[in-house]
CSV table of C-alpha atoms in Angstrom, one decimal:
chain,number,residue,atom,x,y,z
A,1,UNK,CA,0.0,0.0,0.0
A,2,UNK,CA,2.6,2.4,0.9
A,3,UNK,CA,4.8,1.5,-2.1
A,4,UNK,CA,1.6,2.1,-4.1
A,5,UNK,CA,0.6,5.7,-2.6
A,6,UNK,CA,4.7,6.5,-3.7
A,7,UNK,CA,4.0,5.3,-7.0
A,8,UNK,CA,0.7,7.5,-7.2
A,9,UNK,CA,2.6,10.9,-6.1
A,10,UNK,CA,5.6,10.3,-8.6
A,11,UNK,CA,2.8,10.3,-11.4
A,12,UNK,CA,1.0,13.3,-9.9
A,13,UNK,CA,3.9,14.8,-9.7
A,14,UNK,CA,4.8,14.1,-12.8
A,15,UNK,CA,1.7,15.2,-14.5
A,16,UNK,CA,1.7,18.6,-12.2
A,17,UNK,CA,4.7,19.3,-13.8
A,18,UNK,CA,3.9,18.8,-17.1
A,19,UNK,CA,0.8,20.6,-17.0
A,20,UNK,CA,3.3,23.8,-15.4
A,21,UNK,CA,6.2,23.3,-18.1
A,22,UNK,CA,3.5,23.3,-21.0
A,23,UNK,CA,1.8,26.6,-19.3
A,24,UNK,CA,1.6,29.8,-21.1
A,25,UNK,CA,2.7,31.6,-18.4
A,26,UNK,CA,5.4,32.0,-16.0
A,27,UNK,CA,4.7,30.1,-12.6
A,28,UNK,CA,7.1,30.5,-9.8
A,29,UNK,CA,6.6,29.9,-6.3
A,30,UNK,CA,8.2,30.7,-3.3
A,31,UNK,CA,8.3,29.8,0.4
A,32,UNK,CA,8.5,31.8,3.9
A,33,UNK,CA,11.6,33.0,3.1
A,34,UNK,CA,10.7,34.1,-0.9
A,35,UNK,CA,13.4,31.8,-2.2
A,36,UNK,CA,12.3,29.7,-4.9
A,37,UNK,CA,11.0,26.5,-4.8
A,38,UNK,CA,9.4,26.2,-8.5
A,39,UNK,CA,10.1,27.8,-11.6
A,40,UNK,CA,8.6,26.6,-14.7
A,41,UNK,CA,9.5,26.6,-18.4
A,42,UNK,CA,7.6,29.6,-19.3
A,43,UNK,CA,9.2,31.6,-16.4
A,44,UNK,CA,13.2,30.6,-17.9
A,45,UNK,CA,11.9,31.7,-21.3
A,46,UNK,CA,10.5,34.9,-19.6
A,47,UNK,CA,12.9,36.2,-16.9
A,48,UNK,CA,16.0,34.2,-19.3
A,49,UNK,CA,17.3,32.4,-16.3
A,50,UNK,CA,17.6,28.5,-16.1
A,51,UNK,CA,15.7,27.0,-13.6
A,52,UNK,CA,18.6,25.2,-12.1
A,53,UNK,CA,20.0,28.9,-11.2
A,54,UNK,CA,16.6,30.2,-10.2
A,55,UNK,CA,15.7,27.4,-7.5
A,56,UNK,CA,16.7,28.0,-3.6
A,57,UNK,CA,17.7,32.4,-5.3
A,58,UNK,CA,15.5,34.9,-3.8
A,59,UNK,CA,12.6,35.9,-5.8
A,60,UNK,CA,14.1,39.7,-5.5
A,61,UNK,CA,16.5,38.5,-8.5
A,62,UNK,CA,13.7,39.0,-10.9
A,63,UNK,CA,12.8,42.4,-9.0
A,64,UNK,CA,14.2,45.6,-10.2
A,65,UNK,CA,16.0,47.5,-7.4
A,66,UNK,CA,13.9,50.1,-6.8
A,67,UNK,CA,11.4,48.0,-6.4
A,68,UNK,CA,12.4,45.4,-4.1
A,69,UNK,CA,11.8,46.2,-0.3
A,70,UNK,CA,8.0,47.2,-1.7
A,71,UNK,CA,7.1,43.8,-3.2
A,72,UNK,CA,8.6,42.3,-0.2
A,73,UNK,CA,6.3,43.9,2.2
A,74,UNK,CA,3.6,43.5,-0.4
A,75,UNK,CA,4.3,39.8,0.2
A,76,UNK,CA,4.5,39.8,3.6
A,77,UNK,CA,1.2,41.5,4.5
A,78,UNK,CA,-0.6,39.3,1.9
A,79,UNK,CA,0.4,36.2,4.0
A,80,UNK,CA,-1.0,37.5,6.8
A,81,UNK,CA,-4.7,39.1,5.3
A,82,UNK,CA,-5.0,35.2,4.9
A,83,UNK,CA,-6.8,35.8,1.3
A,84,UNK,CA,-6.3,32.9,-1.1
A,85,UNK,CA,-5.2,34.4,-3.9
A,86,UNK,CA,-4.9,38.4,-5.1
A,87,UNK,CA,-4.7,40.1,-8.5
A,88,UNK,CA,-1.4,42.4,-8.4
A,89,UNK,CA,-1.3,45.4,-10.8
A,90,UNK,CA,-5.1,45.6,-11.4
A,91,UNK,CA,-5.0,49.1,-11.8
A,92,UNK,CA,-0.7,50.0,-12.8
A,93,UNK,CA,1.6,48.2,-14.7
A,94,UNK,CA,4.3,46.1,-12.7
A,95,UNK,CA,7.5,46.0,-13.3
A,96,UNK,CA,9.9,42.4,-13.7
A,97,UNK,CA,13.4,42.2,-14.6
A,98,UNK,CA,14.8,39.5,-16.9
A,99,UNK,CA,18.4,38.0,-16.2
A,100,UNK,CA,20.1,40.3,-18.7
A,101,UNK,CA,18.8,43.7,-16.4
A,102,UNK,CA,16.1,44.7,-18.6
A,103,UNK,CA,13.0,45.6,-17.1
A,104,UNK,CA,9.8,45.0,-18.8
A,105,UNK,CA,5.8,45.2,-18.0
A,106,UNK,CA,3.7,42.6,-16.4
A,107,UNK,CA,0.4,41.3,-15.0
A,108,UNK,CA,0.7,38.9,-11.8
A,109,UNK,CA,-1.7,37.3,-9.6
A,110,UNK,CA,-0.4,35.5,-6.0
A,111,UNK,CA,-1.7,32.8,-4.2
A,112,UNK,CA,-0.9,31.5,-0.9
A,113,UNK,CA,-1.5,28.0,0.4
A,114,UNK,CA,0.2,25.7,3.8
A,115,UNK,CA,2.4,23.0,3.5
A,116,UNK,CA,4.0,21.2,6.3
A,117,UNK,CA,2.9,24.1,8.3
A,118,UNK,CA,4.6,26.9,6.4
A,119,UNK,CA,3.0,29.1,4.0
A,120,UNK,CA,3.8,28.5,0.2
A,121,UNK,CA,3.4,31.7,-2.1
A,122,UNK,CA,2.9,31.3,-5.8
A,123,UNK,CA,2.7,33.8,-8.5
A,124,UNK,CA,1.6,33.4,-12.2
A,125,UNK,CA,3.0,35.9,-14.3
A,126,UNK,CA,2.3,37.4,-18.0
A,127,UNK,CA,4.4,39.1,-20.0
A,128,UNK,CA,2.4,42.0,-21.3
A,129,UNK,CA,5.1,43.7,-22.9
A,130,UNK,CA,4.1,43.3,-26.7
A,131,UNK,CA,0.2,44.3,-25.7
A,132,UNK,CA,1.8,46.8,-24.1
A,133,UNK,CA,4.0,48.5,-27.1
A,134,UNK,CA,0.5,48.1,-29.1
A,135,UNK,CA,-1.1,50.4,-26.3
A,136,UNK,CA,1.3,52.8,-26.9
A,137,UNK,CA,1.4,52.9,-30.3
A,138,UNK,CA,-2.7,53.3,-30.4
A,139,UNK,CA,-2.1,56.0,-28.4
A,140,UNK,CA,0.7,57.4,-30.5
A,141,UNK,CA,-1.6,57.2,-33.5
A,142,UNK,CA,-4.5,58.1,-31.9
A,143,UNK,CA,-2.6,61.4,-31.0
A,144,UNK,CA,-1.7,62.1,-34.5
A,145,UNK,CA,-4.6,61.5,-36.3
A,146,UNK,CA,-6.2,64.5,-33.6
A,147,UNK,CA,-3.6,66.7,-34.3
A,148,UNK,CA,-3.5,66.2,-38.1
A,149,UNK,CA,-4.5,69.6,-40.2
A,150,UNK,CA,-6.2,67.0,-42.6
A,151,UNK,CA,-9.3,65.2,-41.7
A,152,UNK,CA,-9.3,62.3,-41.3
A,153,UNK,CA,-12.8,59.7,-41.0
A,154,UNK,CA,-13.0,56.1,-41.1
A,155,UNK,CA,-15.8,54.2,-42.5
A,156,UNK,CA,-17.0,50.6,-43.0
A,157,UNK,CA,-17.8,48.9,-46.6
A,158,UNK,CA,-21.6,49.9,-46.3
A,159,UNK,CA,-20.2,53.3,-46.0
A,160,UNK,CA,-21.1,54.4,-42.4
A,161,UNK,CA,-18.8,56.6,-40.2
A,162,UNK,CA,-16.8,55.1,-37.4
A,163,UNK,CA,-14.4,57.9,-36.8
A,164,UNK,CA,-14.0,61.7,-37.0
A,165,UNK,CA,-11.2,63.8,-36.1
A,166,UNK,CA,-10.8,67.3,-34.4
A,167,UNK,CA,-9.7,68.6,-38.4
A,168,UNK,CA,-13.0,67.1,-39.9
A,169,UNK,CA,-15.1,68.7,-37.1
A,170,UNK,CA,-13.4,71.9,-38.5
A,171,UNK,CA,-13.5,71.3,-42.2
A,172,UNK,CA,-17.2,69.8,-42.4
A,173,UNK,CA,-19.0,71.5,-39.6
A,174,UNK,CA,-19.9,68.4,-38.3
A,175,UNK,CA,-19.1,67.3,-34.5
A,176,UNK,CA,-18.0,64.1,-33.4
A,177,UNK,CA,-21.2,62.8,-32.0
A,178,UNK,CA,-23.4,64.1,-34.5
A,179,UNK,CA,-21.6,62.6,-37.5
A,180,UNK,CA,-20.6,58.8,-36.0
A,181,UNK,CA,-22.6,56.4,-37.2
A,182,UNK,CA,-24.6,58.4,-40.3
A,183,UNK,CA,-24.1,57.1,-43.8
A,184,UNK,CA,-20.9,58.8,-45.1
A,185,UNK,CA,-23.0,60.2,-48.2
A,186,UNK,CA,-24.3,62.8,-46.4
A,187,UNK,CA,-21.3,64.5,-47.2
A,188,UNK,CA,-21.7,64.3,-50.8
A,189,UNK,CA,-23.1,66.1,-53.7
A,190,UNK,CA,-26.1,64.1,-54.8
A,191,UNK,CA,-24.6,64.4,-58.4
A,192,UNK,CA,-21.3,62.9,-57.6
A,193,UNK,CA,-23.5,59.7,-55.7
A,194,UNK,CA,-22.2,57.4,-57.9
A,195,UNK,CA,-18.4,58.1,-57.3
A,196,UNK,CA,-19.0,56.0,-53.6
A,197,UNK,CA,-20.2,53.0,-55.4
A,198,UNK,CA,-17.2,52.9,-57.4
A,199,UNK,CA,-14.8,54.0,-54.5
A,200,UNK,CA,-16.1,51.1,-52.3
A,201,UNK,CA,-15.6,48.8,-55.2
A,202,UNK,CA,-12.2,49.9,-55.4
A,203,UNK,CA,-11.8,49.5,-51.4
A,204,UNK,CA,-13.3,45.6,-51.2
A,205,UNK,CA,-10.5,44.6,-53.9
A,206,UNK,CA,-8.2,45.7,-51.4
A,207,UNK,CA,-6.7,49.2,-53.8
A,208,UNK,CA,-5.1,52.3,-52.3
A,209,UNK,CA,-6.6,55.5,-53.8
A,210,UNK,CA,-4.1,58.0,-54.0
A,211,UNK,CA,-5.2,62.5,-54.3
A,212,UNK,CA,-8.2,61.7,-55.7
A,213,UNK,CA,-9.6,65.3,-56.4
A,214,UNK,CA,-13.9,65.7,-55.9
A,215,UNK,CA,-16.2,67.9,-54.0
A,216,UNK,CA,-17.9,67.2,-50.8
A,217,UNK,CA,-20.4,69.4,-49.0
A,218,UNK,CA,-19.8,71.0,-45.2
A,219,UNK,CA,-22.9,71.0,-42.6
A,220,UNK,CA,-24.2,74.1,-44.2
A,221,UNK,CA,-24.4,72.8,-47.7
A,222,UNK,CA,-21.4,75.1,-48.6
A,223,UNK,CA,-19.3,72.9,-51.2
A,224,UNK,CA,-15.5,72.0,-50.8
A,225,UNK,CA,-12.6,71.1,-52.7
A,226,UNK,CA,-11.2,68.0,-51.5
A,227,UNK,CA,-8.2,66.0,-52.2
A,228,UNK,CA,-8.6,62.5,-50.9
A,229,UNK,CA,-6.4,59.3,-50.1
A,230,UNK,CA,-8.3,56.3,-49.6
A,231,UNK,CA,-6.8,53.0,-47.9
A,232,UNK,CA,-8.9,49.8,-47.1
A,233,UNK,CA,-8.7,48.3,-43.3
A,234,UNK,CA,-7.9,45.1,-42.6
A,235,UNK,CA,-8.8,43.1,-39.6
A,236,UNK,CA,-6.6,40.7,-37.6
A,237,UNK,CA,-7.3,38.0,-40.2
A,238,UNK,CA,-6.4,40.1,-43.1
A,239,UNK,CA,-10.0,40.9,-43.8
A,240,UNK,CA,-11.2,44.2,-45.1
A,241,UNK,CA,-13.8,45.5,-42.9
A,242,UNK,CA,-13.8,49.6,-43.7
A,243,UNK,CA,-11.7,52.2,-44.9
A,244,UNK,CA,-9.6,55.3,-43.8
A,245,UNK,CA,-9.8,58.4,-45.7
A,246,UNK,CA,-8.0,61.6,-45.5
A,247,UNK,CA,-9.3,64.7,-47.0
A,248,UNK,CA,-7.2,67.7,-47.8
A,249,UNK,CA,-8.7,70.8,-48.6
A,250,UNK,CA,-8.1,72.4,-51.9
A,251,UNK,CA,-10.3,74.9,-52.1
A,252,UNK,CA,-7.7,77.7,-52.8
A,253,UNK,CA,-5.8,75.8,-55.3
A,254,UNK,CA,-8.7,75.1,-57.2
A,255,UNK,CA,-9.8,78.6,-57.0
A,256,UNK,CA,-6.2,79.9,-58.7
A,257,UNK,CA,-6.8,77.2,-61.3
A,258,UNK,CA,-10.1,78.5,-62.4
A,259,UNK,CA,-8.7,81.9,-62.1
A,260,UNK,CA,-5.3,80.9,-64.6
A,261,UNK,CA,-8.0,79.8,-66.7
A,262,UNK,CA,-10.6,82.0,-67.1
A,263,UNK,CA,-7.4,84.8,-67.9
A,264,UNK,CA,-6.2,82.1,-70.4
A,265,UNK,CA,-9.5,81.7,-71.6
């Protein structure tokens, strides 16, 4: 019997640590001391330290400095709330350091749990350090597209507006609020109605259209001269779902033109 409850905790062992080697995330866990005990595969591909030099090192090594006597505490008051398990960096980004020194973002939730009378501490932890470079570049785009002098609207294939920026509030007369969400026609002449069609033709075949020159109409049914660059969007698949358009006004060069005319003329 004993020989056979051996046998059964080498396989559950076993299978434990397969399941934690073939996680996505890092695991590592820690005892009383926060020297590590466990240290899976995703955790030497994320903090670039083999596990055989992880185990028995405090888990301060993949802390930066600054941050070190903080998380310690952190730790240490968590064991004694007595709370199973806690989400860390909810609402802020924290901070782990690979073996190299560099420091990079990431999400971590702790759990606590007794064994053999002492209190085991484990933390599963997620790289977020490509989602958070996309953040940043959203927000880098987002910031450009609001401080562009061109406007600049988005729309899907049935030709209804998803986006409007500060310049296209200014050039059309439209707001924001007002203009999301209505068919992107009502910004056109009804004689040029037809130049859509063919425009979102263009768009589902996946073409660029490049200072394409046309009228629209502002709020108050004043006409404009518009230049416009057309670009299908693509979902994550590849997909085409809308388009981006960026209008540039030409109003005064159109006006010379007809003027270098008419004196030709």
């Amino acid at each position: 019997e004993r020989i056979k409850v051996e046998e059964d905790s080498v396989r559950n062992e076993a299978r434990l640590r397969g399941i934690l080697d073939s996680a996505m995330d890092a695991v590592i866990t820690v005892d009383e001391a926060q020297r590590v005990v466990l240290f899976n595969a995703a955790a030497e591909a994320v903090f670039g330290c083999p596990r055989d030099q992880a185990l028995g090192a405090p888990l301060s090594w993949f802390i930066p400095d600054r941050f070190r006597a903080g998380h310690a505490d952190h730790v240490r008051r968590f064991g004694e709330m007595g709370a199973g398990s806690r989400r860390m960096g909810a609402q802020r980004i924290v901070t782990g350091l690979r073996a190299n020194g560099e420091e990079f973002p990431i999400e971590v939730s702790i759990s606590q749990t007794t064994a053999e009378g002492k209190k085991i501490f484990t933390a599963i932890v997620r790289d977020v350090t490509e989602r958070r470079r996309n953040e940043l570049d959203r927000a880098r785009l987002a910031s450009l597209v609001e401080s562009s002098n061109d406007a600049i609207i988005s729309k899907t294939l049935d030709g209804m507006i998803t986006s409007w920026n500060h310049a296209a509030e200014s050039m059309f007369g439209y707001q924001a609020q007002e203009i999301i969400g209505q068919p992107v026609t009502v910004l056109i002449p009804p004689e040029r109605r037809d130049e859509e069609k063919e425009i979102l033709v263009r768009l589902r075949r996946g073409e660029h259209i490049r200072h394409y020159e046309t009228v629209r109409l502002c709020k108050d049914g004043t006409p404009v001269d518009l230049s416009l660059t057309i670009s299908p969007i693509r979902n994550a698949a590849g997909k085409i779902v809308g388009a981006s358009k960026i209008a540039r006004d030409i109003t005064e060069h159109k006006k010379i033109e007809r003027q270098l005319r008419f004196q030709e003329s």
